[in-house]
XYZ file of C-alpha atoms in Angstrom:
652
model
C -31.232 49.683 56.364
C -34.354 47.566 55.832
C -36.356 50.630 57.650
C -35.304 53.001 54.559
C -38.460 50.975 52.818
C -41.044 51.516 55.066
C -43.624 53.778 55.620
C -42.917 57.020 57.575
C -45.689 55.515 59.988
C -44.249 52.250 60.282
C -41.156 53.656 60.848
C -42.115 55.596 63.397
C -44.021 52.534 64.891
C -40.693 50.457 64.889
C -38.813 53.324 66.521
C -41.358 53.939 69.314
C -42.047 50.045 69.833
C -37.978 49.269 69.692
C -37.286 51.726 72.979
C -40.598 50.217 74.909
C -39.934 46.594 74.729
C -36.408 47.431 76.464
C -36.881 50.152 78.981
C -33.560 49.294 80.429
C -30.901 51.635 79.182
C -27.680 50.799 77.473
C -25.457 50.131 79.504
C -21.555 47.791 79.531
C -22.043 47.971 82.970
C -17.912 48.691 83.274
C -18.405 49.315 86.634
C -15.436 47.420 88.930
C -16.651 45.160 91.723
C -13.596 44.205 92.345
C -9.854 43.321 91.471
C -7.749 40.412 91.951
C -4.111 39.797 91.964
C -2.528 36.918 93.523
C 0.775 37.427 95.320
C 2.716 34.906 93.439
C 5.455 36.934 91.174
C 7.072 35.661 88.361
C 11.449 35.755 88.817
C 13.719 38.049 87.536
C 14.723 35.645 84.591
C 10.590 35.152 83.654
C 9.262 38.348 84.052
C 9.392 39.295 80.531
C 8.841 36.274 78.811
C 5.982 35.947 81.045
C 4.529 39.506 80.720
C 4.815 39.204 76.543
C 2.669 35.466 76.623
C 0.248 37.618 78.939
C 0.285 39.809 76.020
C -0.016 38.102 73.392
C -2.806 36.192 74.910
C -4.625 39.119 74.664
C -3.908 39.952 71.305
C -5.888 36.762 70.400
C -8.737 36.813 73.213
C -9.955 40.398 72.234
C -11.063 39.627 68.901
C -12.692 36.335 69.719
C -14.526 38.347 72.852
C -15.900 40.847 70.026
C -17.211 37.426 68.007
C -18.361 34.963 70.706
C -18.031 36.957 73.846
C -16.262 34.484 75.420
C -12.824 32.934 74.726
C -9.852 30.844 76.384
C -6.121 31.187 75.446
C -3.233 29.449 76.284
C 0.264 30.869 75.329
C 4.025 30.073 76.344
C 5.751 26.931 77.683
C 7.025 26.040 81.327
C 7.057 28.455 84.009
C 6.056 31.119 81.582
C 2.826 29.820 80.403
C -0.248 32.054 80.672
C -4.033 30.844 80.908
C -6.350 33.697 79.770
C -10.028 34.040 79.793
C -12.561 36.502 79.058
C -16.133 36.899 78.851
C -19.032 39.044 78.871
C -22.675 38.840 80.445
C -25.067 36.979 78.392
C -27.711 39.782 78.532
C -25.327 42.656 77.345
C -25.332 42.897 73.378
C -22.490 42.781 71.085
C -21.547 46.662 71.516
C -21.754 46.945 75.051
C -19.666 43.883 75.587
C -16.691 44.939 73.445
C -16.927 48.265 75.269
C -16.992 46.527 78.709
C -13.957 44.492 77.363
C -12.338 46.939 76.295
C -11.810 48.941 79.559
C -11.761 45.788 81.508
C -8.606 44.983 79.693
C -7.234 47.753 80.494
C -7.341 47.789 84.308
C -5.993 43.875 84.405
C -2.642 45.244 83.566
C -2.493 46.734 86.680
C -1.878 43.680 88.283
C 0.796 43.154 85.944
C 3.405 45.697 86.580
C 7.001 44.852 85.959
C 8.701 44.876 88.954
C 6.421 42.430 90.258
C 5.015 40.806 86.976
C 2.023 39.064 89.596
C 1.694 35.756 87.742
C -2.045 35.590 88.178
C -5.526 37.893 88.309
C -9.248 38.394 87.905
C -11.154 41.348 87.607
C -14.938 41.677 87.654
C -16.716 43.783 86.251
C -20.511 43.920 86.523
C -20.770 43.281 82.729
C -17.801 41.170 82.219
C -14.753 39.277 83.412
C -11.454 38.537 82.780
C -8.313 36.261 84.149
C -4.819 34.946 83.482
C -2.977 32.840 85.361
C 0.073 30.618 85.705
C -1.937 27.297 85.689
C -5.285 26.235 84.209
C -7.679 27.285 85.561
C -10.365 26.712 82.759
C -12.590 24.619 84.241
C -12.287 25.960 88.024
C -15.441 26.226 89.827
C -14.425 27.482 93.610
C -10.892 28.871 95.074
C -9.864 30.134 98.010
C -10.045 34.109 96.290
C -13.198 33.621 95.950
C -15.273 36.062 98.037
C -19.238 37.936 98.852
C -18.614 42.305 97.822
C -21.910 43.928 99.393
C -22.483 47.608 99.223
C -21.826 50.132 101.893
C -25.362 51.221 102.128
C -28.607 49.552 103.875
C -31.876 49.947 102.151
C -33.861 52.722 103.707
C -37.197 50.685 103.657
C -38.692 47.422 105.158
C -35.502 45.422 105.673
C -37.077 41.876 107.071
C -38.715 42.016 104.015
C -35.813 43.114 101.418
C -33.979 40.156 103.042
C -36.373 37.624 102.981
C -37.412 38.862 98.884
C -33.208 39.194 98.099
C -32.278 35.350 99.422
C -35.490 33.697 97.406
C -34.518 35.308 94.106
C -31.179 34.607 94.606
C -31.891 30.224 95.351
C -34.325 30.531 92.925
C -31.484 32.366 90.044
C -28.654 29.757 91.639
C -31.289 26.774 90.410
C -32.098 28.292 87.571
C -29.591 29.184 85.966
C -27.340 25.538 85.340
C -30.691 24.609 83.533
C -30.891 27.711 81.633
C -27.701 27.767 79.469
C -25.399 28.923 82.863
C -27.558 31.678 83.281
C -30.795 33.314 84.563
C -31.929 37.230 85.381
C -35.304 37.874 87.476
C -37.106 39.836 89.954
C -38.821 38.927 93.142
C -41.682 41.943 93.937
C -43.671 41.490 97.031
C -44.860 43.641 99.497
C -44.204 46.758 97.327
C -40.375 45.363 97.625
C -38.988 44.682 94.892
C -35.484 42.927 94.644
C -33.347 42.499 90.984
C -30.669 39.903 89.985
C -28.825 37.668 87.639
C -26.576 34.453 87.885
C -23.928 33.157 85.117
C -21.810 30.706 85.475
C -18.116 31.244 82.614
C -18.784 29.229 79.365
C -16.350 26.325 80.307
C -18.363 25.658 83.970
C -21.068 23.882 83.114
C -23.321 21.313 84.294
C -22.963 20.165 88.076
C -19.851 22.206 88.728
C -22.316 25.447 87.215
C -24.789 24.324 89.990
C -22.346 23.816 92.810
C -20.568 27.055 91.979
C -23.901 28.925 92.036
C -24.784 26.699 95.666
C -21.878 28.295 97.040
C -23.060 31.786 95.622
C -26.254 32.014 97.014
C -24.990 30.885 100.659
C -22.133 33.555 99.915
C -24.481 36.208 98.990
C -26.504 35.249 102.338
C -24.037 38.390 104.246
C -24.656 40.842 102.024
C -28.875 41.998 103.173
C -29.941 44.210 104.237
C -27.466 46.396 102.089
C -28.512 47.721 98.724
C -26.563 45.035 96.466
C -24.361 42.060 96.787
C -22.143 40.654 94.819
C -20.800 36.932 94.724
C -17.396 36.525 92.629
C -16.191 33.154 92.369
C -13.615 31.174 90.460
C -16.907 30.005 88.107
C -19.367 32.134 88.467
C -20.993 35.341 89.008
C -24.455 35.882 91.234
C -25.412 39.688 91.829
C -28.778 41.235 93.477
C -29.948 45.216 93.462
C -32.672 47.190 94.460
C -32.508 48.629 90.989
C -32.928 47.069 86.991
C -29.333 46.896 85.743
C -29.833 43.762 83.489
C -31.678 43.928 80.129
C -34.334 41.650 79.345
C -32.856 38.836 77.195
C -33.858 35.665 79.602
C -36.770 33.971 78.495
C -36.872 32.367 81.806
C -36.601 35.570 83.760
C -38.985 34.836 87.228
C -41.308 37.969 88.312
C -43.373 36.684 91.543
C -46.067 39.370 92.566
C -46.476 40.806 88.955
C -48.211 39.968 85.997
C -48.169 43.513 84.267
C -45.271 43.071 81.965
C -48.623 42.276 79.236
C -50.703 45.001 80.425
C -47.636 47.213 80.161
C -47.200 45.995 76.093
C -50.976 46.555 75.423
C -50.682 49.905 77.072
C -47.444 50.166 74.235
C -49.797 48.970 71.662
C -52.458 51.243 72.416
C -50.771 54.517 72.801
C -48.617 53.779 69.279
C -51.619 52.809 67.500
C -53.976 55.568 68.852
C -50.648 58.288 68.318
C -47.791 58.374 66.412
C -46.869 61.792 67.179
C -47.066 61.327 70.755
C -44.967 57.853 70.553
C -42.338 59.866 68.749
C -42.112 62.948 71.680
C -41.549 60.204 74.332
C -38.944 58.151 72.501
C -37.367 61.425 72.033
C -37.738 62.189 75.872
C -36.598 58.867 76.383
C -33.627 59.052 74.374
C -32.632 61.918 76.090
C -32.555 60.289 79.557
C -30.616 57.751 78.015
C -28.183 59.699 77.282
C -27.969 61.350 80.674
C -27.801 58.632 82.572
C -24.728 57.145 80.072
C -23.322 59.951 80.631
C -23.145 60.348 84.165
C -21.923 56.532 84.495
C -19.300 57.495 82.583
C -18.620 60.314 84.980
C -18.562 58.133 87.362
C -16.252 55.565 86.396
C -13.653 57.774 85.191
C -13.763 59.921 88.537
C -10.616 62.781 88.235
C -9.461 61.402 84.952
C -12.325 62.650 83.563
C -12.980 65.854 85.451
C -9.228 66.777 84.157
C -9.588 66.560 80.645
C -12.799 68.385 80.569
C -10.614 71.150 82.590
C -8.249 70.995 79.336
C -11.050 71.096 76.506
C -9.185 68.455 74.873
C -12.110 66.371 75.132
C -13.597 64.615 72.138
C -16.725 62.369 72.025
C -16.011 58.967 70.707
C -19.193 59.193 68.440
C -18.030 62.571 66.976
C -14.459 61.254 65.890
C -16.322 57.838 65.285
C -18.736 59.884 62.751
C -15.498 62.141 61.210
C -13.992 59.502 59.819
C -16.954 57.651 58.607
C -16.557 54.976 61.244
C -12.966 54.559 60.288
C -13.841 53.941 57.095
C -9.971 52.151 55.004
C -10.655 54.996 52.431
C -9.995 57.195 55.332
C -6.532 55.669 56.488
C -3.415 58.095 56.335
C -1.607 55.423 57.885
C -0.159 52.550 60.103
C 2.736 52.158 62.529
C 3.826 50.440 65.506
C 1.153 52.136 68.403
C -1.736 52.650 65.960
C -3.319 53.820 62.932
C -4.114 57.263 61.954
C -7.309 57.633 59.966
C -8.507 61.414 58.218
C -11.720 62.920 59.687
C -13.544 66.156 59.205
C -15.446 67.860 62.318
C -18.874 69.212 62.091
C -17.552 72.571 61.294
C -15.450 71.274 58.434
C -11.822 71.343 60.376
C -10.144 68.046 58.976
C -8.090 66.293 61.278
C -6.044 63.408 61.888
C -7.404 60.393 64.123
C -5.096 57.884 65.742
C -6.386 54.710 67.038
C -4.182 53.635 70.195
C -3.699 49.468 69.645
C -4.172 47.743 72.858
C -1.169 45.832 72.643
C 1.122 49.407 73.020
C 0.503 48.578 76.569
C -0.951 52.155 77.814
C -2.318 52.452 80.565
C -5.300 55.456 81.101
C -3.470 57.806 83.217
C 0.240 57.438 81.233
C -1.740 57.961 77.882
C -3.498 61.245 79.771
C 0.049 62.082 80.415
C 1.138 62.232 77.268
C -1.463 64.355 75.993
C -0.591 67.244 78.928
C 2.981 66.965 77.816
C 1.914 67.552 73.464
C -1.226 69.586 74.080
C 1.306 72.404 76.067
C 3.592 72.557 72.965
C 3.283 74.730 70.406
C 5.829 75.114 67.517
C 5.387 75.480 63.849
C 7.495 72.249 63.526
C 5.852 70.516 65.976
C 2.579 68.567 65.032
C -0.225 69.976 67.102
C -2.356 68.101 69.070
C -5.930 68.658 68.948
C -7.796 66.381 71.365
C -8.484 62.771 72.827
C -11.268 60.586 73.432
C -10.804 58.523 76.212
C -14.898 57.735 77.470
C -15.070 55.056 74.454
C -14.197 51.692 73.454
C -10.361 52.975 72.119
C -7.886 55.646 73.238
C -7.825 58.243 70.510
C -5.728 61.032 69.753
C -6.924 63.947 67.431
C -4.495 65.512 65.577
C -4.112 68.823 63.087
C -4.369 67.004 59.750
C -0.895 67.478 57.564
C -1.550 66.924 54.136
C 1.503 65.886 52.623
C 1.939 62.746 54.170
C 5.218 61.828 55.485
C 9.171 62.089 54.554
C 9.578 59.051 54.850
C 6.585 58.923 51.793
C 7.934 61.525 49.738
C 11.285 59.424 49.279
C 10.727 55.913 49.669
C 6.859 55.060 48.969
C 5.579 58.053 46.970
C 4.603 57.037 43.290
C 4.100 59.599 40.635
C 5.206 62.110 43.013
C 7.736 65.012 41.615
C 11.029 64.248 43.408
C 12.141 66.568 46.371
C 13.992 69.449 45.447
C 17.335 70.410 46.664
C 15.648 73.713 48.076
C 12.879 71.565 49.846
C 15.282 69.521 51.293
C 17.148 72.221 53.074
C 14.186 73.860 54.104
C 13.308 70.279 55.887
C 16.114 69.339 56.928
C 16.685 73.183 58.932
C 12.943 73.180 60.244
C 13.001 69.654 61.634
C 16.308 70.832 63.358
C 14.291 73.659 64.647
C 11.773 71.313 65.964
C 14.678 69.303 67.738
C 15.870 72.599 69.662
C 12.503 73.656 70.802
C 11.623 71.114 71.799
C 15.006 70.120 74.198
C 15.460 73.905 75.327
C 12.043 74.334 76.206
C 11.202 74.791 79.100
C 9.844 71.392 80.100
C 12.894 69.449 78.079
C 11.648 66.695 76.009
C 13.222 64.085 73.846
C 11.531 62.876 71.392
C 13.259 59.416 71.067
C 12.139 58.300 67.565
C 13.011 60.768 65.254
C 12.621 59.347 61.943
C 11.609 60.010 58.589
C 8.520 58.590 58.720
C 7.939 60.610 61.967
C 8.628 63.818 59.768
C 4.697 65.072 58.254
C 5.116 67.642 55.600
C 2.112 70.942 55.216
C 0.878 72.051 51.964
C 4.146 74.321 51.439
C 6.500 71.240 52.711
C 7.083 72.750 56.122
C 8.459 69.685 58.446
C 6.130 68.813 61.036
C 8.054 66.259 63.691
C 5.020 63.378 64.798
C 4.192 60.858 67.075
C 5.784 61.777 70.672
C 4.294 58.468 72.202
C 7.990 57.807 73.409
C 8.710 60.708 74.489
C 10.425 61.519 77.653
C 10.554 64.860 80.103
C 14.325 65.225 80.720
C 14.786 67.105 84.307
C 17.978 69.921 84.287
C 19.122 68.448 87.476
C 20.322 65.382 85.639
C 22.468 64.471 82.953
C 20.761 61.630 81.727
C 17.799 59.537 82.425
C 17.889 55.404 82.234
C 15.080 53.987 80.606
C 13.853 50.725 78.908
C 14.923 51.160 75.426
C 12.594 52.235 72.612
C 12.877 53.810 69.099
C 13.880 52.308 66.277
C 17.074 50.455 65.058
C 19.349 52.609 62.753
C 18.468 55.739 64.652
C 18.990 54.841 68.272
C 22.311 56.338 69.547
C 24.882 53.265 70.323
C 25.181 54.320 74.113
C 21.560 54.013 74.061
C 20.929 50.655 72.815
C 23.527 49.363 75.056
C 23.456 50.901 78.524
C 19.816 52.524 78.786
C 21.351 55.860 79.063
C 19.022 58.563 77.537
C 19.987 62.131 76.917
C 19.111 64.993 74.470
C 21.791 63.171 71.806
C 20.017 60.434 71.078
C 17.746 62.547 68.936
C 21.293 64.228 67.474
C 22.191 60.417 66.544
C 18.565 59.768 65.239
C 18.664 63.676 63.285
C 22.144 62.705 61.696
C 20.615 59.276 60.360
C 18.015 61.468 59.012
C 19.928 64.538 57.733
C 21.848 61.664 55.795
C 18.966 59.993 54.494
C 17.298 62.863 52.964
C 20.403 64.088 51.153
C 21.638 60.947 49.914
C 18.414 59.638 49.087
C 19.306 56.029 50.867
C 17.784 54.135 53.733
C 19.869 53.845 56.709
C 19.208 50.160 56.097
C 22.506 48.176 57.534
C 20.670 46.704 60.276
C 17.836 44.784 57.825
C 19.499 42.829 55.992
C 22.928 41.116 56.284
C 24.380 42.477 52.978
C 23.467 45.582 53.144
C 26.223 48.667 53.570
C 25.221 51.449 55.599
C 25.126 55.005 54.313
C 26.775 55.808 57.496
C 29.926 54.566 56.566
C 29.746 55.415 52.644
C 29.302 58.992 53.837
C 32.071 58.825 55.422
C 34.389 57.505 53.388
C 33.571 60.275 50.744
C 34.219 62.497 53.012
C 37.919 60.904 53.862
C 38.300 61.496 50.022
C 36.767 65.074 50.158
C 34.152 63.768 47.550
C 30.523 63.821 50.164
C 28.649 65.592 47.689
C 29.466 62.875 45.621
C 26.548 61.098 47.838
C 23.637 63.256 46.758
C 20.485 61.963 45.996
C 21.116 60.974 42.146
C 17.466 62.210 41.447
C 19.007 65.954 41.882
C 21.016 65.703 38.894
C 22.960 68.474 39.264
C 20.318 70.576 40.610
C 22.146 71.644 43.950
C 24.678 73.163 45.363
C 27.992 71.310 46.201
C 29.186 73.408 49.057
C 25.691 73.119 50.637
C 25.460 69.664 50.164
C 28.923 69.073 51.748
C 27.770 71.078 54.663
C 24.447 69.104 55.201
C 26.224 65.575 55.195
C 29.167 67.047 57.486
C 26.698 68.464 60.188
C 25.027 64.809 59.525
C 28.469 63.634 60.323
C 28.744 65.418 63.367
C 25.340 64.278 64.722
C 25.968 60.639 64.107
C 29.458 59.843 66.171
C 30.340 57.503 68.078
C 30.865 60.107 71.448
C 28.221 61.725 72.509
C 29.634 64.476 74.331
C 31.325 65.492 70.690
C 27.704 65.372 68.902
C 26.435 69.426 69.107
C 23.158 70.319 70.447
C 20.139 70.753 68.394
C 20.313 74.754 68.817
C 24.439 74.908 67.602
C 22.826 72.797 64.529
C 20.282 75.263 63.347
C 23.365 78.112 63.523
C 25.248 76.077 61.377
C 22.620 75.166 58.831
C 22.065 79.283 59.397
C 25.961 79.743 58.602
C 26.428 81.187 62.324
C 28.319 78.603 63.248
C 31.516 77.028 62.234
C 30.779 73.397 61.496
C 33.421 71.763 62.992
C 35.216 67.955 61.677
C 33.938 65.050 62.342
C 35.028 61.905 63.658
C 34.333 58.305 63.060
C 29.964 57.620 63.573
C 29.595 53.792 65.219
C 29.923 50.962 62.576
C 28.188 48.085 63.577
C 28.478 45.070 62.109
C 25.194 43.360 60.913
C 24.276 41.175 63.736
C 26.216 42.996 66.470
C 23.302 45.350 67.888
C 21.069 42.353 66.965
C 23.138 39.998 69.907
C 23.117 43.199 72.184
C 19.363 44.070 71.940
C 18.189 39.838 72.967
C 19.034 40.365 76.249
C 15.580 39.615 78.553
C 16.580 41.841 81.257
C 16.808 45.276 78.944
C 14.383 45.306 76.098
C 12.700 43.604 74.052
C 12.801 42.907 70.434
C 9.697 43.296 67.877
C 9.073 43.979 64.316
C 6.798 46.291 63.651
C 4.806 48.363 60.537
C 6.922 51.419 60.253
C 4.187 54.677 60.789
C 2.544 55.695 58.093
C 3.324 53.332 55.711
C 2.625 49.833 56.296
C 6.249 48.155 55.718
C 8.201 46.073 57.927
C 10.301 48.184 60.200
C 12.127 47.099 64.181
C 10.821 48.713 66.401
C 11.776 48.571 69.997
C 8.536 49.205 72.016
C 9.542 48.353 75.390
C 8.371 51.446 76.667
C 4.964 51.258 75.951
C 5.327 47.722 77.692
C 5.973 48.967 81.474
C 4.643 52.118 83.181
C 6.608 54.767 82.919
């Protein structure tokens, strides 16, 4: 920082001066002006492809807007081609642009529920704009969906003069913006009545097209005065007036009629600074305090009932607190990355160590569903389940805050970690039992929760190697009056029960199957990778064959050498085979599994697990009406795994 090398008095000067030069409060203006969804929907066969193309365009659109403040992206072919565009208002700084766009892109998803897959939508925020469609609209100036949006309340003073000032201002802006790179701000101040305004053409609309668009907008907005605010939302431009100053002073051509007080104001500022640095610092602190209160009020207005619910639950963390706790998400604090987000280690001001998960936008989670998950997990307290401490929803991205589990994941210890002492037999037994107890609690608690993604990387290990089940992003309620629930398929290949993959019918026995695979992996030290390589052999088949010949203990991880009990090893592998039986009805409940592990229940003879040849499962997974197959990094590691993420794509 340059300021660190300045004399203290100069630092105070620039600190105060930087605030006074721009009296407007920094604000991403992420207030929705209008959401316009077309009435055209994708056909049943095209829906999934169209949605996938839409999401792919936004994966590209977002970083482009973050660097150049606008972007246009095309993805797909034929009937499933998606055209997307996004832009921020030119007076916003980059940080506010990012904040606005982050909120805007979440809300545009409301035009895209899977049941309808609307083929076009546009969302106007006061600070940014997003549009997608199934045709090339990039140079479109006007459209039938264009509209004026007027405030409800009339001004409470000279309405005739206010109307005259508003119309004069919008005419001035609409004529000046096309000559000023498609953007202009300003005010008209006359007779103690002041009106502020902003005009902007989208980046791809320029020259005469920009002029035509804003001329039309000035005509449309004439229907709004004497309302306090008016906006025109055209395909190619945006025009707004208001009784309050809402823009930043970034337009050199900004107009002001009836006032030349700007220079006098600056002179007063300079005189005040030079005469008393202490007074300036006090004023700056007061200004900063007011700024924070205004920003907080605006966030409360934007989030409405959701923020109130978060606050009542005592789960709310400020984004700034979590950002600082992780040293601004420094790579050195990164613990791992999965298909839904990255996890970082953080330290709160009180010294509490936490794990912060940054959810990727392409996980397709809506804010309300995000908080439903928070509500679900925050009510769970059991020693073998990772505890959720809270969340942040007011910043530019969604964050989840968990207790910190120091010994990383089971996957790390078995297959990734170097210079790590191998897990002893006692540790492995403890991990298997603790994981079973955690799942039993989920299945038989009042809420009845199915995890849906039990795997090595979702089992974290505490200081004493107590296992903790993590990552409830795919979890589902299982109502008591249901024999199963039908969902879009989600999970990780190799751990998903065959009946769930084929039919989408979900029961707690899907978790039992995943647990069975995990048990066999932990005991054998081998991965169930039969679905990622054409030449690989399923460890389920290997263990089954050894079980049939009475030599199942030979499957135990060779790194243990002879430091295990053959009888216990045979029992655990037999329990694993019971859990991965092809028939869901034959698999034991998790509470029975716990009793088996504690020698409180007989361990029955298993039937054959499902042996699907590599490629068979792949063929069933590409049915476009059922699910979407993607390849994503495995949680906690960054290694590639085959994951199913359809449930994150659609509203639950």
